[in-house]
mmCIF file with all atom_site columns, C-alpha atoms in Angstrom:
data_model
loop_
_atom_site.group_PDB
_atom_site.id
_atom_site.type_symbol
_atom_site.label_atom_id
_atom_site.label_alt_id
_atom_site.label_comp_id
_atom_site.label_asym_id
_atom_site.label_entity_id
_atom_site.label_seq_id
_atom_site.pdbx_PDB_ins_code
_atom_site.Cartn_x
_atom_site.Cartn_y
_atom_site.Cartn_z
_atom_site.occupancy
_atom_site.B_iso_or_equiv
_atom_site.pdbx_formal_charge
_atom_site.auth_seq_id
_atom_site.auth_comp_id
_atom_site.auth_asym_id
_atom_site.auth_atom_id
_atom_site.pdbx_PDB_model_num
ATOM 1   C CA . UNK A 1 1   ? -14.788 29.429  -3.582  1.00 0.00 ? 22  UNK A CA 1
ATOM 2   C CA . UNK A 1 2   ? -14.187 25.449  -1.759  1.00 0.00 ? 23  UNK A CA 1
ATOM 3   C CA . UNK A 1 3   ? -11.132 26.029  0.679   1.00 0.00 ? 24  UNK A CA 1
ATOM 4   C CA . UNK A 1 4   ? -11.804 22.685  2.487   1.00 0.00 ? 25  UNK A CA 1
ATOM 5   C CA . UNK A 1 5   ? -7.532  20.979  2.239   1.00 0.00 ? 26  UNK A CA 1
ATOM 6   C CA . UNK A 1 6   ? -7.832  18.039  -0.653  1.00 0.00 ? 27  UNK A CA 1
ATOM 7   C CA . UNK A 1 7   ? -5.681  16.075  -2.154  1.00 0.00 ? 28  UNK A CA 1
ATOM 8   C CA . UNK A 1 8   ? -3.992  16.258  -5.127  1.00 0.00 ? 29  UNK A CA 1
ATOM 9   C CA . UNK A 1 9   ? -2.064  13.781  -7.469  1.00 0.00 ? 30  UNK A CA 1
ATOM 10  C CA . UNK A 1 10  ? 1.592   16.225  -8.045  1.00 0.00 ? 31  UNK A CA 1
ATOM 11  C CA . UNK A 1 11  ? 4.856   14.940  -9.949  1.00 0.00 ? 32  UNK A CA 1
ATOM 12  C CA . UNK A 1 12  ? 8.017   14.855  -7.256  1.00 0.00 ? 33  UNK A CA 1
ATOM 13  C CA . UNK A 1 13  ? 11.244  13.732  -8.256  1.00 0.00 ? 34  UNK A CA 1
ATOM 14  C CA . UNK A 1 14  ? 12.209  12.406  -5.144  1.00 0.00 ? 35  UNK A CA 1
ATOM 15  C CA . UNK A 1 15  ? 9.299   10.023  -5.289  1.00 0.00 ? 36  UNK A CA 1
ATOM 16  C CA . UNK A 1 16  ? 8.534   6.830   -4.201  1.00 0.00 ? 37  UNK A CA 1
ATOM 17  C CA . UNK A 1 17  ? 8.390   4.779   -7.532  1.00 0.00 ? 38  UNK A CA 1
ATOM 18  C CA . UNK A 1 18  ? 11.469  8.008   -8.947  1.00 0.00 ? 39  UNK A CA 1
ATOM 19  C CA . UNK A 1 19  ? 11.145  11.516  -10.671 1.00 0.00 ? 40  UNK A CA 1
ATOM 20  C CA . UNK A 1 20  ? 8.317   10.041  -12.756 1.00 0.00 ? 41  UNK A CA 1
ATOM 21  C CA . UNK A 1 21  ? 5.817   9.279   -10.592 1.00 0.00 ? 42  UNK A CA 1
ATOM 22  C CA . UNK A 1 22  ? 2.800   10.743  -10.284 1.00 0.00 ? 43  UNK A CA 1
ATOM 23  C CA . UNK A 1 23  ? 2.908   11.163  -6.136  1.00 0.00 ? 44  UNK A CA 1
ATOM 24  C CA . UNK A 1 24  ? -1.606  12.017  -3.311  1.00 0.00 ? 45  UNK A CA 1
ATOM 25  C CA . UNK A 1 25  ? -0.706  14.613  -2.030  1.00 0.00 ? 46  UNK A CA 1
ATOM 26  C CA . UNK A 1 26  ? -2.013  16.566  0.808   1.00 0.00 ? 47  UNK A CA 1
ATOM 27  C CA . UNK A 1 27  ? -0.586  20.253  1.733   1.00 0.00 ? 48  UNK A CA 1
ATOM 28  C CA . UNK A 1 28  ? -0.442  21.598  5.796   1.00 0.00 ? 49  UNK A CA 1
ATOM 29  C CA . UNK A 1 29  ? -4.448  21.918  6.677   1.00 0.00 ? 50  UNK A CA 1
ATOM 30  C CA . UNK A 1 30  ? -4.009  25.703  7.561   1.00 0.00 ? 51  UNK A CA 1
ATOM 31  C CA . UNK A 1 31  ? -7.228  25.461  9.988   1.00 0.00 ? 52  UNK A CA 1
ATOM 32  C CA . UNK A 1 32  ? -6.870  24.528  13.817  1.00 0.00 ? 53  UNK A CA 1
ATOM 33  C CA . UNK A 1 33  ? -8.553  21.820  12.566  1.00 0.00 ? 54  UNK A CA 1
ATOM 34  C CA . UNK A 1 34  ? -9.463  18.928  9.666   1.00 0.00 ? 55  UNK A CA 1
ATOM 35  C CA . UNK A 1 35  ? -8.665  16.784  7.409   1.00 0.00 ? 56  UNK A CA 1
ATOM 36  C CA . UNK A 1 36  ? -8.024  16.052  3.578   1.00 0.00 ? 57  UNK A CA 1
ATOM 37  C CA . UNK A 1 37  ? -9.134  12.512  2.793   1.00 0.00 ? 58  UNK A CA 1
ATOM 38  C CA . UNK A 1 38  ? -8.911  10.204  -0.092  1.00 0.00 ? 59  UNK A CA 1
ATOM 39  C CA . UNK A 1 39  ? -10.777 7.000   -0.055  1.00 0.00 ? 60  UNK A CA 1
ATOM 40  C CA . UNK A 1 40  ? -10.278 3.557   -3.415  1.00 0.00 ? 61  UNK A CA 1
ATOM 41  C CA . UNK A 1 41  ? -12.408 1.062   -3.432  1.00 0.00 ? 62  UNK A CA 1
ATOM 42  C CA . UNK A 1 42  ? -10.890 -2.241  -3.302  1.00 0.00 ? 63  UNK A CA 1
ATOM 43  C CA . UNK A 1 43  ? -12.436 -5.855  -4.356  1.00 0.00 ? 64  UNK A CA 1
ATOM 44  C CA . UNK A 1 44  ? -10.288 -8.745  -2.909  1.00 0.00 ? 65  UNK A CA 1
ATOM 45  C CA . UNK A 1 45  ? -11.433 -12.224 -4.205  1.00 0.00 ? 66  UNK A CA 1
ATOM 46  C CA . UNK A 1 46  ? -11.762 -14.775 -2.504  1.00 0.00 ? 67  UNK A CA 1
ATOM 47  C CA . UNK A 1 47  ? -8.155  -15.322 -0.640  1.00 0.00 ? 68  UNK A CA 1
ATOM 48  C CA . UNK A 1 48  ? -7.689  -11.721 0.580   1.00 0.00 ? 69  UNK A CA 1
ATOM 49  C CA . UNK A 1 49  ? -4.988  -9.527  -0.922  1.00 0.00 ? 70  UNK A CA 1
ATOM 50  C CA . UNK A 1 50  ? -2.292  -6.833  0.677   1.00 0.00 ? 71  UNK A CA 1
ATOM 51  C CA . UNK A 1 51  ? -2.552  -3.461  0.155   1.00 0.00 ? 72  UNK A CA 1
ATOM 52  C CA . UNK A 1 52  ? 1.382   -2.242  -0.019  1.00 0.00 ? 73  UNK A CA 1
ATOM 53  C CA . UNK A 1 53  ? 2.398   2.064   0.645   1.00 0.00 ? 74  UNK A CA 1
ATOM 54  C CA . UNK A 1 54  ? 4.707   4.389   0.602   1.00 0.00 ? 75  UNK A CA 1
ATOM 55  C CA . UNK A 1 55  ? 4.295   6.852   2.845   1.00 0.00 ? 76  UNK A CA 1
ATOM 56  C CA . UNK A 1 56  ? 6.113   10.237  3.842   1.00 0.00 ? 77  UNK A CA 1
ATOM 57  C CA . UNK A 1 57  ? 5.138   12.560  6.168   1.00 0.00 ? 78  UNK A CA 1
ATOM 58  C CA . UNK A 1 58  ? 5.670   15.784  8.317   1.00 0.00 ? 79  UNK A CA 1
ATOM 59  C CA . UNK A 1 59  ? 3.765   15.012  10.742  1.00 0.00 ? 80  UNK A CA 1
ATOM 60  C CA . UNK A 1 60  ? 3.822   15.332  13.592  1.00 0.00 ? 81  UNK A CA 1
ATOM 61  C CA . UNK A 1 61  ? 1.198   14.723  16.597  1.00 0.00 ? 82  UNK A CA 1
ATOM 62  C CA . UNK A 1 62  ? -0.798  16.597  18.297  1.00 0.00 ? 83  UNK A CA 1
ATOM 63  C CA . UNK A 1 63  ? -1.111  18.812  15.583  1.00 0.00 ? 84  UNK A CA 1
ATOM 64  C CA . UNK A 1 64  ? -1.802  16.297  12.818  1.00 0.00 ? 85  UNK A CA 1
ATOM 65  C CA . UNK A 1 65  ? -1.171  12.921  12.130  1.00 0.00 ? 86  UNK A CA 1
ATOM 66  C CA . UNK A 1 66  ? -1.226  10.620  8.864   1.00 0.00 ? 87  UNK A CA 1
ATOM 67  C CA . UNK A 1 67  ? -4.105  7.643   9.098   1.00 0.00 ? 88  UNK A CA 1
ATOM 68  C CA . UNK A 1 68  ? -5.010  4.760   6.781   1.00 0.00 ? 89  UNK A CA 1
ATOM 69  C CA . UNK A 1 69  ? -7.655  2.559   7.348   1.00 0.00 ? 90  UNK A CA 1
ATOM 70  C CA . UNK A 1 70  ? -9.523  -0.530  6.295   1.00 0.00 ? 91  UNK A CA 1
ATOM 71  C CA . UNK A 1 71  ? -13.612 0.843   6.140   1.00 0.00 ? 92  UNK A CA 1
ATOM 72  C CA . UNK A 1 72  ? -13.190 3.431   8.850   1.00 0.00 ? 93  UNK A CA 1
ATOM 73  C CA . UNK A 1 73  ? -10.961 1.297   11.024  1.00 0.00 ? 94  UNK A CA 1
ATOM 74  C CA . UNK A 1 74  ? -7.648  2.283   11.776  1.00 0.00 ? 95  UNK A CA 1
ATOM 75  C CA . UNK A 1 75  ? -4.786  -0.322  10.406  1.00 0.00 ? 96  UNK A CA 1
ATOM 76  C CA . UNK A 1 76  ? -1.513  2.913   10.002  1.00 0.00 ? 97  UNK A CA 1
ATOM 77  C CA . UNK A 1 77  ? -1.539  5.871   11.655  1.00 0.00 ? 98  UNK A CA 1
ATOM 78  C CA . UNK A 1 78  ? 2.075   7.844   11.045  1.00 0.00 ? 99  UNK A CA 1
ATOM 79  C CA . UNK A 1 79  ? 2.198   10.615  14.595  1.00 0.00 ? 100 UNK A CA 1
ATOM 80  C CA . UNK A 1 80  ? 5.722   12.085  13.634  1.00 0.00 ? 101 UNK A CA 1
ATOM 81  C CA . UNK A 1 81  ? 8.502   13.149  10.487  1.00 0.00 ? 102 UNK A CA 1
ATOM 82  C CA . UNK A 1 82  ? 9.281   8.994   8.305   1.00 0.00 ? 103 UNK A CA 1
ATOM 83  C CA . UNK A 1 83  ? 12.619  11.277  7.512   1.00 0.00 ? 104 UNK A CA 1
ATOM 84  C CA . UNK A 1 84  ? 11.917  9.732   4.330   1.00 0.00 ? 105 UNK A CA 1
ATOM 85  C CA . UNK A 1 85  ? 9.718   7.577   2.185   1.00 0.00 ? 106 UNK A CA 1
ATOM 86  C CA . UNK A 1 86  ? 8.633   4.446   4.190   1.00 0.00 ? 107 UNK A CA 1
ATOM 87  C CA . UNK A 1 87  ? 6.654   1.129   2.913   1.00 0.00 ? 108 UNK A CA 1
ATOM 88  C CA . UNK A 1 88  ? 3.727   -0.251  5.182   1.00 0.00 ? 109 UNK A CA 1
ATOM 89  C CA . UNK A 1 89  ? 1.934   -3.226  4.094   1.00 0.00 ? 110 UNK A CA 1
ATOM 90  C CA . UNK A 1 90  ? -2.119  -4.274  5.669   1.00 0.00 ? 111 UNK A CA 1
ATOM 91  C CA . UNK A 1 91  ? -3.710  -7.688  4.154   1.00 0.00 ? 112 UNK A CA 1
ATOM 92  C CA . UNK A 1 92  ? -7.719  -7.082  3.080   1.00 0.00 ? 113 UNK A CA 1
ATOM 93  C CA . UNK A 1 93  ? -10.152 -9.306  3.984   1.00 0.00 ? 114 UNK A CA 1
ATOM 94  C CA . UNK A 1 94  ? -12.032 -10.763 1.062   1.00 0.00 ? 115 UNK A CA 1
ATOM 95  C CA . UNK A 1 95  ? -15.025 -8.402  -0.465  1.00 0.00 ? 116 UNK A CA 1
ATOM 96  C CA . UNK A 1 96  ? -15.370 -5.638  -1.067  1.00 0.00 ? 117 UNK A CA 1
ATOM 97  C CA . UNK A 1 97  ? -13.596 -1.508  0.755   1.00 0.00 ? 118 UNK A CA 1
ATOM 98  C CA . UNK A 1 98  ? -13.288 0.823   1.325   1.00 0.00 ? 119 UNK A CA 1
ATOM 99  C CA . UNK A 1 99  ? -10.002 2.078   2.003   1.00 0.00 ? 120 UNK A CA 1
ATOM 100 C CA . UNK A 1 100 ? -8.676  5.828   2.906   1.00 0.00 ? 121 UNK A CA 1
ATOM 101 C CA . UNK A 1 101 ? -5.340  8.068   3.120   1.00 0.00 ? 122 UNK A CA 1
ATOM 102 C CA . UNK A 1 102 ? -6.495  10.794  6.673   1.00 0.00 ? 123 UNK A CA 1
ATOM 103 C CA . UNK A 1 103 ? -4.575  13.631  6.988   1.00 0.00 ? 124 UNK A CA 1
ATOM 104 C CA . UNK A 1 104 ? -5.676  14.936  10.001  1.00 0.00 ? 125 UNK A CA 1
ATOM 105 C CA . UNK A 1 105 ? -5.429  18.668  12.028  1.00 0.00 ? 126 UNK A CA 1
ATOM 106 C CA . UNK A 1 106 ? -6.005  18.196  15.594  1.00 0.00 ? 127 UNK A CA 1
ATOM 107 C CA . UNK A 1 107 ? -6.353  15.073  16.234  1.00 0.00 ? 128 UNK A CA 1
ATOM 108 C CA . UNK A 1 108 ? -7.546  15.893  19.565  1.00 0.00 ? 129 UNK A CA 1
ATOM 109 C CA . UNK A 1 109 ? -10.296 18.704  18.997  1.00 0.00 ? 130 UNK A CA 1
ATOM 110 C CA . UNK A 1 110 ? -6.942  20.859  21.820  1.00 0.00 ? 131 UNK A CA 1
ATOM 111 C CA . UNK A 1 111 ? -7.655  24.077  22.253  1.00 0.00 ? 132 UNK A CA 1
ATOM 112 C CA . UNK A 1 112 ? -5.523  26.688  19.865  1.00 0.00 ? 133 UNK A CA 1
ATOM 113 C CA . UNK A 1 113 ? -3.173  27.580  23.427  1.00 0.00 ? 134 UNK A CA 1
ATOM 114 C CA . UNK A 1 114 ? -3.293  23.778  24.424  1.00 0.00 ? 135 UNK A CA 1
ATOM 115 C CA . UNK A 1 115 ? -1.911  24.024  20.742  1.00 0.00 ? 136 UNK A CA 1
ATOM 116 C CA . UNK A 1 116 ? 0.382   25.832  20.714  1.00 0.00 ? 137 UNK A CA 1
ATOM 117 C CA . UNK A 1 117 ? 2.083   24.646  23.944  1.00 0.00 ? 138 UNK A CA 1
ATOM 118 C CA . UNK A 1 118 ? 2.873   22.009  21.955  1.00 0.00 ? 139 UNK A CA 1
ATOM 119 C CA . UNK A 1 119 ? 6.843   22.201  20.111  1.00 0.00 ? 140 UNK A CA 1
ATOM 120 C CA . UNK A 1 120 ? 6.661   21.307  16.464  1.00 0.00 ? 141 UNK A CA 1
ATOM 121 C CA . UNK A 1 121 ? 10.543  19.383  15.038  1.00 0.00 ? 142 UNK A CA 1
ATOM 122 C CA . UNK A 1 122 ? 12.583  21.083  12.854  1.00 0.00 ? 143 UNK A CA 1
ATOM 123 C CA . UNK A 1 123 ? 12.074  20.927  9.149   1.00 0.00 ? 144 UNK A CA 1
ATOM 124 C CA . UNK A 1 124 ? 8.002   20.649  10.615  1.00 0.00 ? 145 UNK A CA 1
ATOM 125 C CA . UNK A 1 125 ? 5.878   22.008  7.335   1.00 0.00 ? 146 UNK A CA 1
ATOM 126 C CA . UNK A 1 126 ? 2.487   19.210  8.402   1.00 0.00 ? 147 UNK A CA 1
ATOM 127 C CA . UNK A 1 127 ? 2.046   17.430  4.676   1.00 0.00 ? 148 UNK A CA 1
ATOM 128 C CA . UNK A 1 128 ? 1.420   13.595  3.346   1.00 0.00 ? 149 UNK A CA 1
ATOM 129 C CA . UNK A 1 129 ? 2.926   11.958  0.293   1.00 0.00 ? 150 UNK A CA 1
ATOM 130 C CA . UNK A 1 130 ? 1.651   8.351   -0.939  1.00 0.00 ? 151 UNK A CA 1
ATOM 131 C CA . UNK A 1 131 ? 3.013   6.739   -3.480  1.00 0.00 ? 152 UNK A CA 1
ATOM 132 C CA . UNK A 1 132 ? 3.537   2.861   -4.535  1.00 0.00 ? 153 UNK A CA 1
ATOM 133 C CA . UNK A 1 133 ? 0.895   1.792   -4.090  1.00 0.00 ? 154 UNK A CA 1
ATOM 134 C CA . UNK A 1 134 ? -0.589  -1.567  -4.569  1.00 0.00 ? 155 UNK A CA 1
ATOM 135 C CA . UNK A 1 135 ? -3.457  -3.731  -4.216  1.00 0.00 ? 156 UNK A CA 1
ATOM 136 C CA . UNK A 1 136 ? -1.722  -7.754  -4.823  1.00 0.00 ? 157 UNK A CA 1
ATOM 137 C CA . UNK A 1 137 ? -4.831  -10.682 -4.443  1.00 0.00 ? 158 UNK A CA 1
ATOM 138 C CA . UNK A 1 138 ? -4.001  -13.924 -2.423  1.00 0.00 ? 159 UNK A CA 1
ATOM 139 C CA . UNK A 1 139 ? -5.671  -15.702 -4.961  1.00 0.00 ? 160 UNK A CA 1
ATOM 140 C CA . UNK A 1 140 ? -1.944  -18.348 -6.981  1.00 0.00 ? 161 UNK A CA 1
ATOM 141 C CA . UNK A 1 141 ? -2.429  -19.387 -9.935  1.00 0.00 ? 162 UNK A CA 1
ATOM 142 C CA . UNK A 1 142 ? -1.057  -23.453 -10.164 1.00 0.00 ? 163 UNK A CA 1
ATOM 143 C CA . UNK A 1 143 ? -0.515  -24.352 -13.579 1.00 0.00 ? 164 UNK A CA 1
ATOM 144 C CA . UNK A 1 144 ? 0.498   -27.812 -14.209 1.00 0.00 ? 165 UNK A CA 1
ATOM 145 C CA . UNK A 1 145 ? 1.379   -29.529 -17.336 1.00 0.00 ? 166 UNK A CA 1
ATOM 146 C CA . UNK A 1 146 ? 1.969   -34.153 -16.713 1.00 0.00 ? 167 UNK A CA 1
ATOM 147 C CA . UNK A 1 147 ? 1.752   -35.827 -19.359 1.00 0.00 ? 168 UNK A CA 1
ATOM 148 C CA . UNK A 1 148 ? 1.262   -39.866 -19.397 1.00 0.00 ? 169 UNK A CA 1
ATOM 149 C CA . UNK A 1 149 ? 3.788   -42.162 -19.657 1.00 0.00 ? 170 UNK A CA 1
ATOM 150 C CA . UNK A 1 150 ? 2.467   -45.016 -22.464 1.00 0.00 ? 171 UNK A CA 1
ATOM 151 C CA . UNK A 1 151 ? 6.266   -47.253 -21.166 1.00 0.00 ? 172 UNK A CA 1
ATOM 152 C CA . UNK A 1 152 ? 8.916   -46.973 -18.902 1.00 0.00 ? 173 UNK A CA 1
ATOM 153 C CA . UNK A 1 153 ? 9.671   -43.990 -17.339 1.00 0.00 ? 174 UNK A CA 1
ATOM 154 C CA . UNK A 1 154 ? 13.676  -43.464 -18.207 1.00 0.00 ? 175 UNK A CA 1
ATOM 155 C CA . UNK A 1 155 ? 13.985  -39.699 -15.912 1.00 0.00 ? 176 UNK A CA 1
ATOM 156 C CA . UNK A 1 156 ? 11.207  -37.543 -14.614 1.00 0.00 ? 177 UNK A CA 1
ATOM 157 C CA . UNK A 1 157 ? 12.905  -33.475 -13.724 1.00 0.00 ? 178 UNK A CA 1
ATOM 158 C CA . UNK A 1 158 ? 10.062  -31.619 -12.089 1.00 0.00 ? 179 UNK A CA 1
ATOM 159 C CA . UNK A 1 159 ? 11.781  -26.939 -12.174 1.00 0.00 ? 180 UNK A CA 1
ATOM 160 C CA . UNK A 1 160 ? 9.690   -24.256 -9.894  1.00 0.00 ? 181 UNK A CA 1
ATOM 161 C CA . UNK A 1 161 ? 10.029  -20.673 -11.584 1.00 0.00 ? 182 UNK A CA 1
ATOM 162 C CA . UNK A 1 162 ? 8.618   -18.335 -8.815  1.00 0.00 ? 183 UNK A CA 1
ATOM 163 C CA . UNK A 1 163 ? 8.039   -14.661 -9.256  1.00 0.00 ? 184 UNK A CA 1
ATOM 164 C CA . UNK A 1 164 ? 7.018   -12.450 -6.842  1.00 0.00 ? 185 UNK A CA 1
ATOM 165 C CA . UNK A 1 165 ? 3.746   -12.132 -8.618  1.00 0.00 ? 186 UNK A CA 1
ATOM 166 C CA . UNK A 1 166 ? 2.588   -15.473 -9.659  1.00 0.00 ? 187 UNK A CA 1
ATOM 167 C CA . UNK A 1 167 ? 4.277   -18.927 -8.855  1.00 0.00 ? 188 UNK A CA 1
ATOM 168 C CA . UNK A 1 168 ? 4.463   -21.786 -12.186 1.00 0.00 ? 189 UNK A CA 1
ATOM 169 C CA . UNK A 1 169 ? 5.559   -25.245 -11.854 1.00 0.00 ? 190 UNK A CA 1
ATOM 170 C CA . UNK A 1 170 ? 6.325   -26.992 -14.648 1.00 0.00 ? 191 UNK A CA 1
ATOM 171 C CA . UNK A 1 171 ? 6.772   -31.464 -15.058 1.00 0.00 ? 192 UNK A CA 1
ATOM 172 C CA . UNK A 1 172 ? 8.317   -32.757 -17.534 1.00 0.00 ? 193 UNK A CA 1
ATOM 173 C CA . UNK A 1 173 ? 8.120   -36.800 -17.544 1.00 0.00 ? 194 UNK A CA 1
ATOM 174 C CA . UNK A 1 174 ? 10.523  -38.168 -20.648 1.00 0.00 ? 195 UNK A CA 1
ATOM 175 C CA . UNK A 1 175 ? 9.444   -41.363 -21.554 1.00 0.00 ? 196 UNK A CA 1
ATOM 176 C CA . UNK A 1 176 ? 11.218  -43.812 -23.414 1.00 0.00 ? 197 UNK A CA 1
ATOM 177 C CA . UNK A 1 177 ? 9.810   -47.188 -25.635 1.00 0.00 ? 198 UNK A CA 1
ATOM 178 C CA . UNK A 1 178 ? 11.789  -50.065 -24.807 1.00 0.00 ? 199 UNK A CA 1
ATOM 179 C CA . UNK A 1 179 ? 11.875  -52.471 -28.779 1.00 0.00 ? 200 UNK A CA 1
ATOM 180 C CA . UNK A 1 180 ? 9.662   -54.776 -29.129 1.00 0.00 ? 201 UNK A CA 1
#
């Protein structure tokens, strides 16, 4: 069978998004060197966007680390135990991109003798978890509704409501008609 390390979906009562969320999980890599990769492709709109995710890692460099890259260029590196979920945000340029999370064992390629001389913190297990992956495109639509006054304007009220997803601006014009 295939013994190469890999990511899997797992339930986790302590997931970043709650106990009903499935997390991406990579267990400790048992060989002296190697990596477990999970990749997604995203197509960002003309204004780019932001990718957010939460990571929980029991890693310790040089033994192992969790790396996030965009098109092969590292953007986030976690090289020590997080102790809990850490949120990360990365700007994504417009266009098609390959996003990759990689749990890497012995990145510098040290000999086992040298690596065994590097102590690890208590509770170290060599795993990585990723949850709450969300891409938000920067392209924002504004909708303005206005009426053309046919006579004298008595009052104009502007209300702006902003949510985390899409700002909406509504303009209401109240008009009165004077008798002839």
